[in-house]
Coordinates of C-alpha atoms and ligand atoms in Angstrom, one line a residue:
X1 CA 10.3 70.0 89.2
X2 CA 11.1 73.2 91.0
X3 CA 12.3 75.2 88.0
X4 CA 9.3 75.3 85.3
X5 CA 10.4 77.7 82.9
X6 CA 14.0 78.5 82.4
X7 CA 14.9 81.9 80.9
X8 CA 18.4 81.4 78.3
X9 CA 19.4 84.7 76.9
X10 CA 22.0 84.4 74.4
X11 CA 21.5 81.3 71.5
X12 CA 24.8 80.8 69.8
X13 CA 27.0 77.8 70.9
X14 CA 26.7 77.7 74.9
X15 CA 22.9 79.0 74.6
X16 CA 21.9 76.2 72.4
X17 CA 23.4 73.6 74.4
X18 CA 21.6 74.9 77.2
X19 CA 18.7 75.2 76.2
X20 CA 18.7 71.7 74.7
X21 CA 19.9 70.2 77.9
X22 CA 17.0 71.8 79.7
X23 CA 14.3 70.9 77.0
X24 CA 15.9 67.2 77.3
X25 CA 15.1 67.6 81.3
X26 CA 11.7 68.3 81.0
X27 CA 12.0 72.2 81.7
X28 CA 10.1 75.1 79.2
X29 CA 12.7 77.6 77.9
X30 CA 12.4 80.9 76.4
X31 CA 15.4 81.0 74.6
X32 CA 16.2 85.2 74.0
X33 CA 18.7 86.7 71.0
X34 CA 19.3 89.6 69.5
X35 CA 17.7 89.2 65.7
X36 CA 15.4 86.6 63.4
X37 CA 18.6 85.3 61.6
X38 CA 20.6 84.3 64.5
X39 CA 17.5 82.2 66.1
X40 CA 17.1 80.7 62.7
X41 CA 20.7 79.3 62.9
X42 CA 19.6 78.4 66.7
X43 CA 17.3 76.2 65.0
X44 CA 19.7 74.4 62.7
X45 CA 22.1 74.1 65.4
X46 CA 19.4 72.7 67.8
X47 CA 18.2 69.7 64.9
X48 CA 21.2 69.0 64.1
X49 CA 22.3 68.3 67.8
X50 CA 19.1 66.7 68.5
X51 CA 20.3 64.4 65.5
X52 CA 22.8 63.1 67.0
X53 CA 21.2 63.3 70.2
X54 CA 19.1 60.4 68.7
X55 CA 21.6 58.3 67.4
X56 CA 23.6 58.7 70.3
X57 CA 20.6 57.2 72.3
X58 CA 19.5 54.7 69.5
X59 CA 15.9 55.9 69.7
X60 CA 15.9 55.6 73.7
X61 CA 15.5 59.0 74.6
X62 CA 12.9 61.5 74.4
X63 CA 11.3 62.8 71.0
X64 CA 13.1 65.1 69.8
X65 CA 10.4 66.6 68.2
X66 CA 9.2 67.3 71.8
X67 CA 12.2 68.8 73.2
X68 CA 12.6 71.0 69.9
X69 CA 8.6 72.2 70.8
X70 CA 9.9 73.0 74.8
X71 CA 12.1 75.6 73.7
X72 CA 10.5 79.3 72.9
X73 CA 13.0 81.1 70.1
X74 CA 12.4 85.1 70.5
X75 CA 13.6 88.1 70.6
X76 CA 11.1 89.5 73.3
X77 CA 12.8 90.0 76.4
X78 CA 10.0 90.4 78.2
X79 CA 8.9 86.6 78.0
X80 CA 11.5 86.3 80.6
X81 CA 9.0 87.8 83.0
X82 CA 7.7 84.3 83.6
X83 CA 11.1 82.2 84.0
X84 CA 12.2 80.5 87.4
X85 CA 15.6 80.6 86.7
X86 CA 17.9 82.5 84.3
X87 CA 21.4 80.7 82.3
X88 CA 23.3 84.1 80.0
X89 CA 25.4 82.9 77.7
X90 CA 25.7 86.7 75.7
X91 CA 29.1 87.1 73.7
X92 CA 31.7 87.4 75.9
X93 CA 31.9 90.8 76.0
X94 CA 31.6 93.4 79.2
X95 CA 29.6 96.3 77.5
X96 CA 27.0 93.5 76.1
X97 CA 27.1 91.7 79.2
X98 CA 26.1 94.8 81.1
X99 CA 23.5 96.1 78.9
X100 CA 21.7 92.7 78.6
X101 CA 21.9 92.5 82.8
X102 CA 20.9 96.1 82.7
X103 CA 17.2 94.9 81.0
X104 CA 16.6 92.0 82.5
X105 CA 16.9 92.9 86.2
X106 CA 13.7 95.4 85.3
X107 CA 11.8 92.2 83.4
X108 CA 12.5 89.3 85.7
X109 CA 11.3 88.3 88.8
X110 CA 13.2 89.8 91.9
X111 CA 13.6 85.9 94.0
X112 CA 15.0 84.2 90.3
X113 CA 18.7 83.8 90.4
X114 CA 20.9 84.9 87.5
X115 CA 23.3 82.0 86.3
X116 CA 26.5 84.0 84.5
X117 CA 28.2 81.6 81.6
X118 CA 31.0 83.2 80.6
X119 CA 35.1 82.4 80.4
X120 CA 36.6 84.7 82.0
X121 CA 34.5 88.0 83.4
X122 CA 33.8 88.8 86.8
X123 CA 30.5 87.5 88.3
X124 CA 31.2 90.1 91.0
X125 CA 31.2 93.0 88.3
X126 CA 27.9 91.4 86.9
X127 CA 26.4 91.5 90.0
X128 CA 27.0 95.3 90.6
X129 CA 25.0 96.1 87.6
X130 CA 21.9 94.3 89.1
X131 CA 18.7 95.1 91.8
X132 CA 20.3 91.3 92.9
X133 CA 23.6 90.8 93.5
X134 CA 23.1 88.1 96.5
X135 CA 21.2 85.9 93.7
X136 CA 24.0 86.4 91.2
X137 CA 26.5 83.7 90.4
X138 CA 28.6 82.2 87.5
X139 CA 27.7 78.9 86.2
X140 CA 30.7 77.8 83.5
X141 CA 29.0 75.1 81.7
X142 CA 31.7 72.7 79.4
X143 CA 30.7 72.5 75.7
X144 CA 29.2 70.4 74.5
X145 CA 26.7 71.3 77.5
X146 CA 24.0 67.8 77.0
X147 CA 27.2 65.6 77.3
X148 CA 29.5 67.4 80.3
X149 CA 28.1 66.4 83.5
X150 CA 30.0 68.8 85.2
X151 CA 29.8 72.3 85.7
X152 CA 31.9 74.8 87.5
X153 CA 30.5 76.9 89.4
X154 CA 31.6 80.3 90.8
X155 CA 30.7 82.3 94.4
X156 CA 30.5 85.8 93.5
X157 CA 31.7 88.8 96.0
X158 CA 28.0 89.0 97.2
X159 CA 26.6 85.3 96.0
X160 CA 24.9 84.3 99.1
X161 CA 24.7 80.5 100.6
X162 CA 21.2 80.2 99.7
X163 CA 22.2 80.8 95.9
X164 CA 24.8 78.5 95.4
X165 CA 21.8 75.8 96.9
X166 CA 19.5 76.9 94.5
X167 CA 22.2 76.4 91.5
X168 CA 22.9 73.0 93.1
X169 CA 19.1 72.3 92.4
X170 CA 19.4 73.5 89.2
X171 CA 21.8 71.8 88.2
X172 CA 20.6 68.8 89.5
X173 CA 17.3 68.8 87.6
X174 CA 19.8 69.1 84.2
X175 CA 21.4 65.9 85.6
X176 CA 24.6 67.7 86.7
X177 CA 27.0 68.3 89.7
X178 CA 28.8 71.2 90.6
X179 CA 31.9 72.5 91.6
X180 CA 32.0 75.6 93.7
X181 CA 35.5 78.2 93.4
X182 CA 36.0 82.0 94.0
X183 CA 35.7 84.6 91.7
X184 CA 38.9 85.6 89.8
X185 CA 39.2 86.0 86.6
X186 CA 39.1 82.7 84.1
X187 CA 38.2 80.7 87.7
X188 CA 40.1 77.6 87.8
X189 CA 39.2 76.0 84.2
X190 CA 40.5 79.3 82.0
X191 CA 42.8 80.5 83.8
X192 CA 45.2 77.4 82.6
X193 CA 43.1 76.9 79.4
X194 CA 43.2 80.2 78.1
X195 CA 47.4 80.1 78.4
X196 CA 47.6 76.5 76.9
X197 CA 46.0 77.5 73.9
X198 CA 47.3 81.2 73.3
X199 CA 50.6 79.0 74.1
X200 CA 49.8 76.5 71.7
X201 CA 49.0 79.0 69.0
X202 CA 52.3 80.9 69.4
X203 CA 54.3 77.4 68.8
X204 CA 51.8 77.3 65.2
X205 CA 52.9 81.3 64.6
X206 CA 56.7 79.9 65.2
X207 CA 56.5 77.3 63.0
X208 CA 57.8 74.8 66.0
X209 CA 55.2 72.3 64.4
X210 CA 51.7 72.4 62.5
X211 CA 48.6 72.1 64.8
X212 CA 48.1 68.9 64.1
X213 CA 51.4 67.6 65.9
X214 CA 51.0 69.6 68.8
X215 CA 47.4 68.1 69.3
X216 CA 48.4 64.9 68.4
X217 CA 51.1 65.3 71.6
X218 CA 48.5 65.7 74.1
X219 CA 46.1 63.1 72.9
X220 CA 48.5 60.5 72.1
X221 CA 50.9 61.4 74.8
X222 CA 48.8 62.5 77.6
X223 CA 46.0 60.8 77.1
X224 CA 43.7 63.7 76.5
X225 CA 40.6 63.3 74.7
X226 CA 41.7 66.4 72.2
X227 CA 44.3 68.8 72.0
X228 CA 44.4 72.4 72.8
X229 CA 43.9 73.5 69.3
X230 CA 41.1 71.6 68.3
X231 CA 39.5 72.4 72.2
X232 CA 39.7 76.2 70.9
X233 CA 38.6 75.1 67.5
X234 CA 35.6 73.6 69.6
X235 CA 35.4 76.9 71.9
X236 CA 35.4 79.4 68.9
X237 CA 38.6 81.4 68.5
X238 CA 37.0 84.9 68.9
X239 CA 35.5 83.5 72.4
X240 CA 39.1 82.4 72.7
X241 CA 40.5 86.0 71.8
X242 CA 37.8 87.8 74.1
X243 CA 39.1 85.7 77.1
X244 CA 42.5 86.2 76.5
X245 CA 41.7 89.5 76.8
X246 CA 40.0 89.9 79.3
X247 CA 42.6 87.6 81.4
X248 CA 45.4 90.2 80.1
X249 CA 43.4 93.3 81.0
X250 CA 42.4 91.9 84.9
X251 CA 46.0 90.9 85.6
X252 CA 47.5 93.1 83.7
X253 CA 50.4 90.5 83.2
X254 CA 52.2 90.2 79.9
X255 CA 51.5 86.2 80.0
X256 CA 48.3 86.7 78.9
X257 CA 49.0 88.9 75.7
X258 CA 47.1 87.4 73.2
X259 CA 49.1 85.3 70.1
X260 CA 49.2 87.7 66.9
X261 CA 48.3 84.9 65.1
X262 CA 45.2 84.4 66.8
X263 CA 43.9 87.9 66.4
X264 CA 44.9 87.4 63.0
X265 CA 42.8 84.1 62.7
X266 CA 39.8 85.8 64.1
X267 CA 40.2 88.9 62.0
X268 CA 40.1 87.0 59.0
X269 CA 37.2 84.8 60.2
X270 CA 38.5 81.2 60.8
X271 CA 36.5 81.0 64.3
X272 CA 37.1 77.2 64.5
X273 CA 34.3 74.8 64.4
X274 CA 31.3 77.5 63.4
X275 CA 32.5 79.2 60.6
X276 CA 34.1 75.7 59.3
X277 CA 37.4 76.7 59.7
X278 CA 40.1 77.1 62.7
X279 CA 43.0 75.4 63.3
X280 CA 41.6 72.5 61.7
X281 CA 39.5 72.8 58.9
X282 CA 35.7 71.7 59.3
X283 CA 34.7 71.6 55.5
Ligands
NAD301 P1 28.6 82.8 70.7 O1 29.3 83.9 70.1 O2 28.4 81.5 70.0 O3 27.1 83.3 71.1 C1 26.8 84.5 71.8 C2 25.4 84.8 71.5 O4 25.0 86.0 72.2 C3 25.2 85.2 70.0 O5 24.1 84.5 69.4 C4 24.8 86.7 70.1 O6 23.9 87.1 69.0 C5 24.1 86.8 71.4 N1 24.0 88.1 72.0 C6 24.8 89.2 71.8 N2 24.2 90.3 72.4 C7 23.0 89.8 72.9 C8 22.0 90.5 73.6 N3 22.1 91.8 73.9 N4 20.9 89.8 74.0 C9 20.8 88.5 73.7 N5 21.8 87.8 73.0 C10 22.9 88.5 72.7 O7 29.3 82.6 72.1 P2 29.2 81.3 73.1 O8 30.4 80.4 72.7 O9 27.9 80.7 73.0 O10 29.5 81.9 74.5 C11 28.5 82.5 75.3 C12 29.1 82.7 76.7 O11 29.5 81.5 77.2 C13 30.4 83.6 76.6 O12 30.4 84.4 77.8 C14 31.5 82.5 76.7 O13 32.7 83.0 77.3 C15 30.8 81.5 77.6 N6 31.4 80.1 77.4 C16 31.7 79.6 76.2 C17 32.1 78.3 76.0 C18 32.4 77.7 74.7 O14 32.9 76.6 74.6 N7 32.1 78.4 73.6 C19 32.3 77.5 77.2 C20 31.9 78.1 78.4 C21 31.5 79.3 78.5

């Protein structure tokens, strides 16, 4: 195994599932976040996946016991100092983006790549902020991360050749393939996500039908394993909302203006699947 020790900053939905999926590989994590409370929930999350991890698997996989016991929970950045590869998965949010790249260029090793997980921000802006910017490169994981063998990745302004191998490897040692696009923002995946479901919530705010229907159109009709509402249900609405955004503000096209009824949604805390309610209710 060429990465040892993997460094996952960030432990709410994406960082969990990352973490997991390298624990489950055989790799050490340190998995970094902000305070005590928000590891503790880390911890539910991560048994209660690895529950169903285990029926999933009918007992054939690896303890889960052992996995749970690969993965560091802290909030010490500077255990990152010994990782061989780093996966952020912060909120998507440029200022917190910035200030957690900010620290950990100055703690982590000057050959390990930084892999950016986001939605929608620019792995080229992520990069300037960095000693690094040749070794930085976006890495969209799919949620739930253990089951999506796929991952898209994204060449940055400066994201040189001999990064996007080393991702490849990466990847690889999680059991996963890549695929490589440029860097605009919300890639390939978002950029038509992100409008499907601020589209889909506008038909909810019109009243054209209740979320429900409109899911049950694309999964009876189209085929697709779940609608767009209960995808962003899945996503969480405020990650929704934040890429929305950040689509709006980079194109500065009125397409992207975020559905009132979303803001409203995640102003009133109904963030889909996490908080228990969303589109759907989770109760
Ligand atoms: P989330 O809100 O569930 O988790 C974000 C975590 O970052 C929180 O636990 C928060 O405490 C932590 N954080 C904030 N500031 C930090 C800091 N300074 N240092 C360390 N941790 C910090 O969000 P998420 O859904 O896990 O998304 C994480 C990233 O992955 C986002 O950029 C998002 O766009 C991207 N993403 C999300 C999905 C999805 O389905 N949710 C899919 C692909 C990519």
């Amino acid at each position: 195994m060429e990465f040892t020790t993997a460094g996952v900053v960030g432990a709410g939905v994406m960082g969990v599932g990352v973490a997991q999926n390298l624990a489950q590989t055989g790799h050490h994590v340190v998995l970094v976040d902000v305070s005590d409370e928000v590891l503790d929930n880390a911890r539910r999350e991560l048994r209660n996946s690895l529950r169903a991890y285990t029926l999933f698997n009918k007992g054939t996989g690896a303890d889960p016991r052992e996995i749970f016991d690969k993965i560091e929970f802290t909030t010490d950045y500077e255990l990152l100092a010994k990782a061989d590869f780093i996966v952020e998965n912060a909120t998507e949010d440029w200022a917190v983006k910035q200030q957690v790249y900010e620290r950990i260029d100055r703690i982590v090793r000057p050959d390990v790549v930084f892999a950016v997980n986001t939605s929608a921000i620019s792995i080229t802006r992520v990069a300037s902020v960095t000693s690094r910017p040749g070794r930085v490169i976006g890495m969209h994981f799919m949620n739930p991360v253990p089951m999506k063998p796929m991952v898209e990745v994204i060449r940055g302004h400066h994201t040189t050749p001999e990064t996007i191998e080393t991702a490849r490897r990466f990847l690889a040692e999680l059991g996963k393939d890549c695929i490589v696009v440029e860097d605009v923002p919300g890639f390939v995946s978002n950029r038509v996500l992100m409008l499907t479901i601020n589209e889909a919530a506008f038909l909810v705010q019109d009243g054209v039908a209740p979320a429900q229907d409109i899911d049950r159109i694309f999964t009876s009709c189209f085929d697709h394993r779940m609608g767009p509402l209960e995808t962003a249900d899945l996503i969480g609405l405020d990650t929704i909302l934040k890429s929305i955004e950040v689509l709006y503000e980079s194109f500065n096209d009125s397409k992207y203006r975020p559905a009132p009824l979303l803001k409203k949604m995640v102003a009133a805390g109904l963030l889909g699947r996490k908080s228990g309610e969303g589109f759907h209710s989770y109760r």
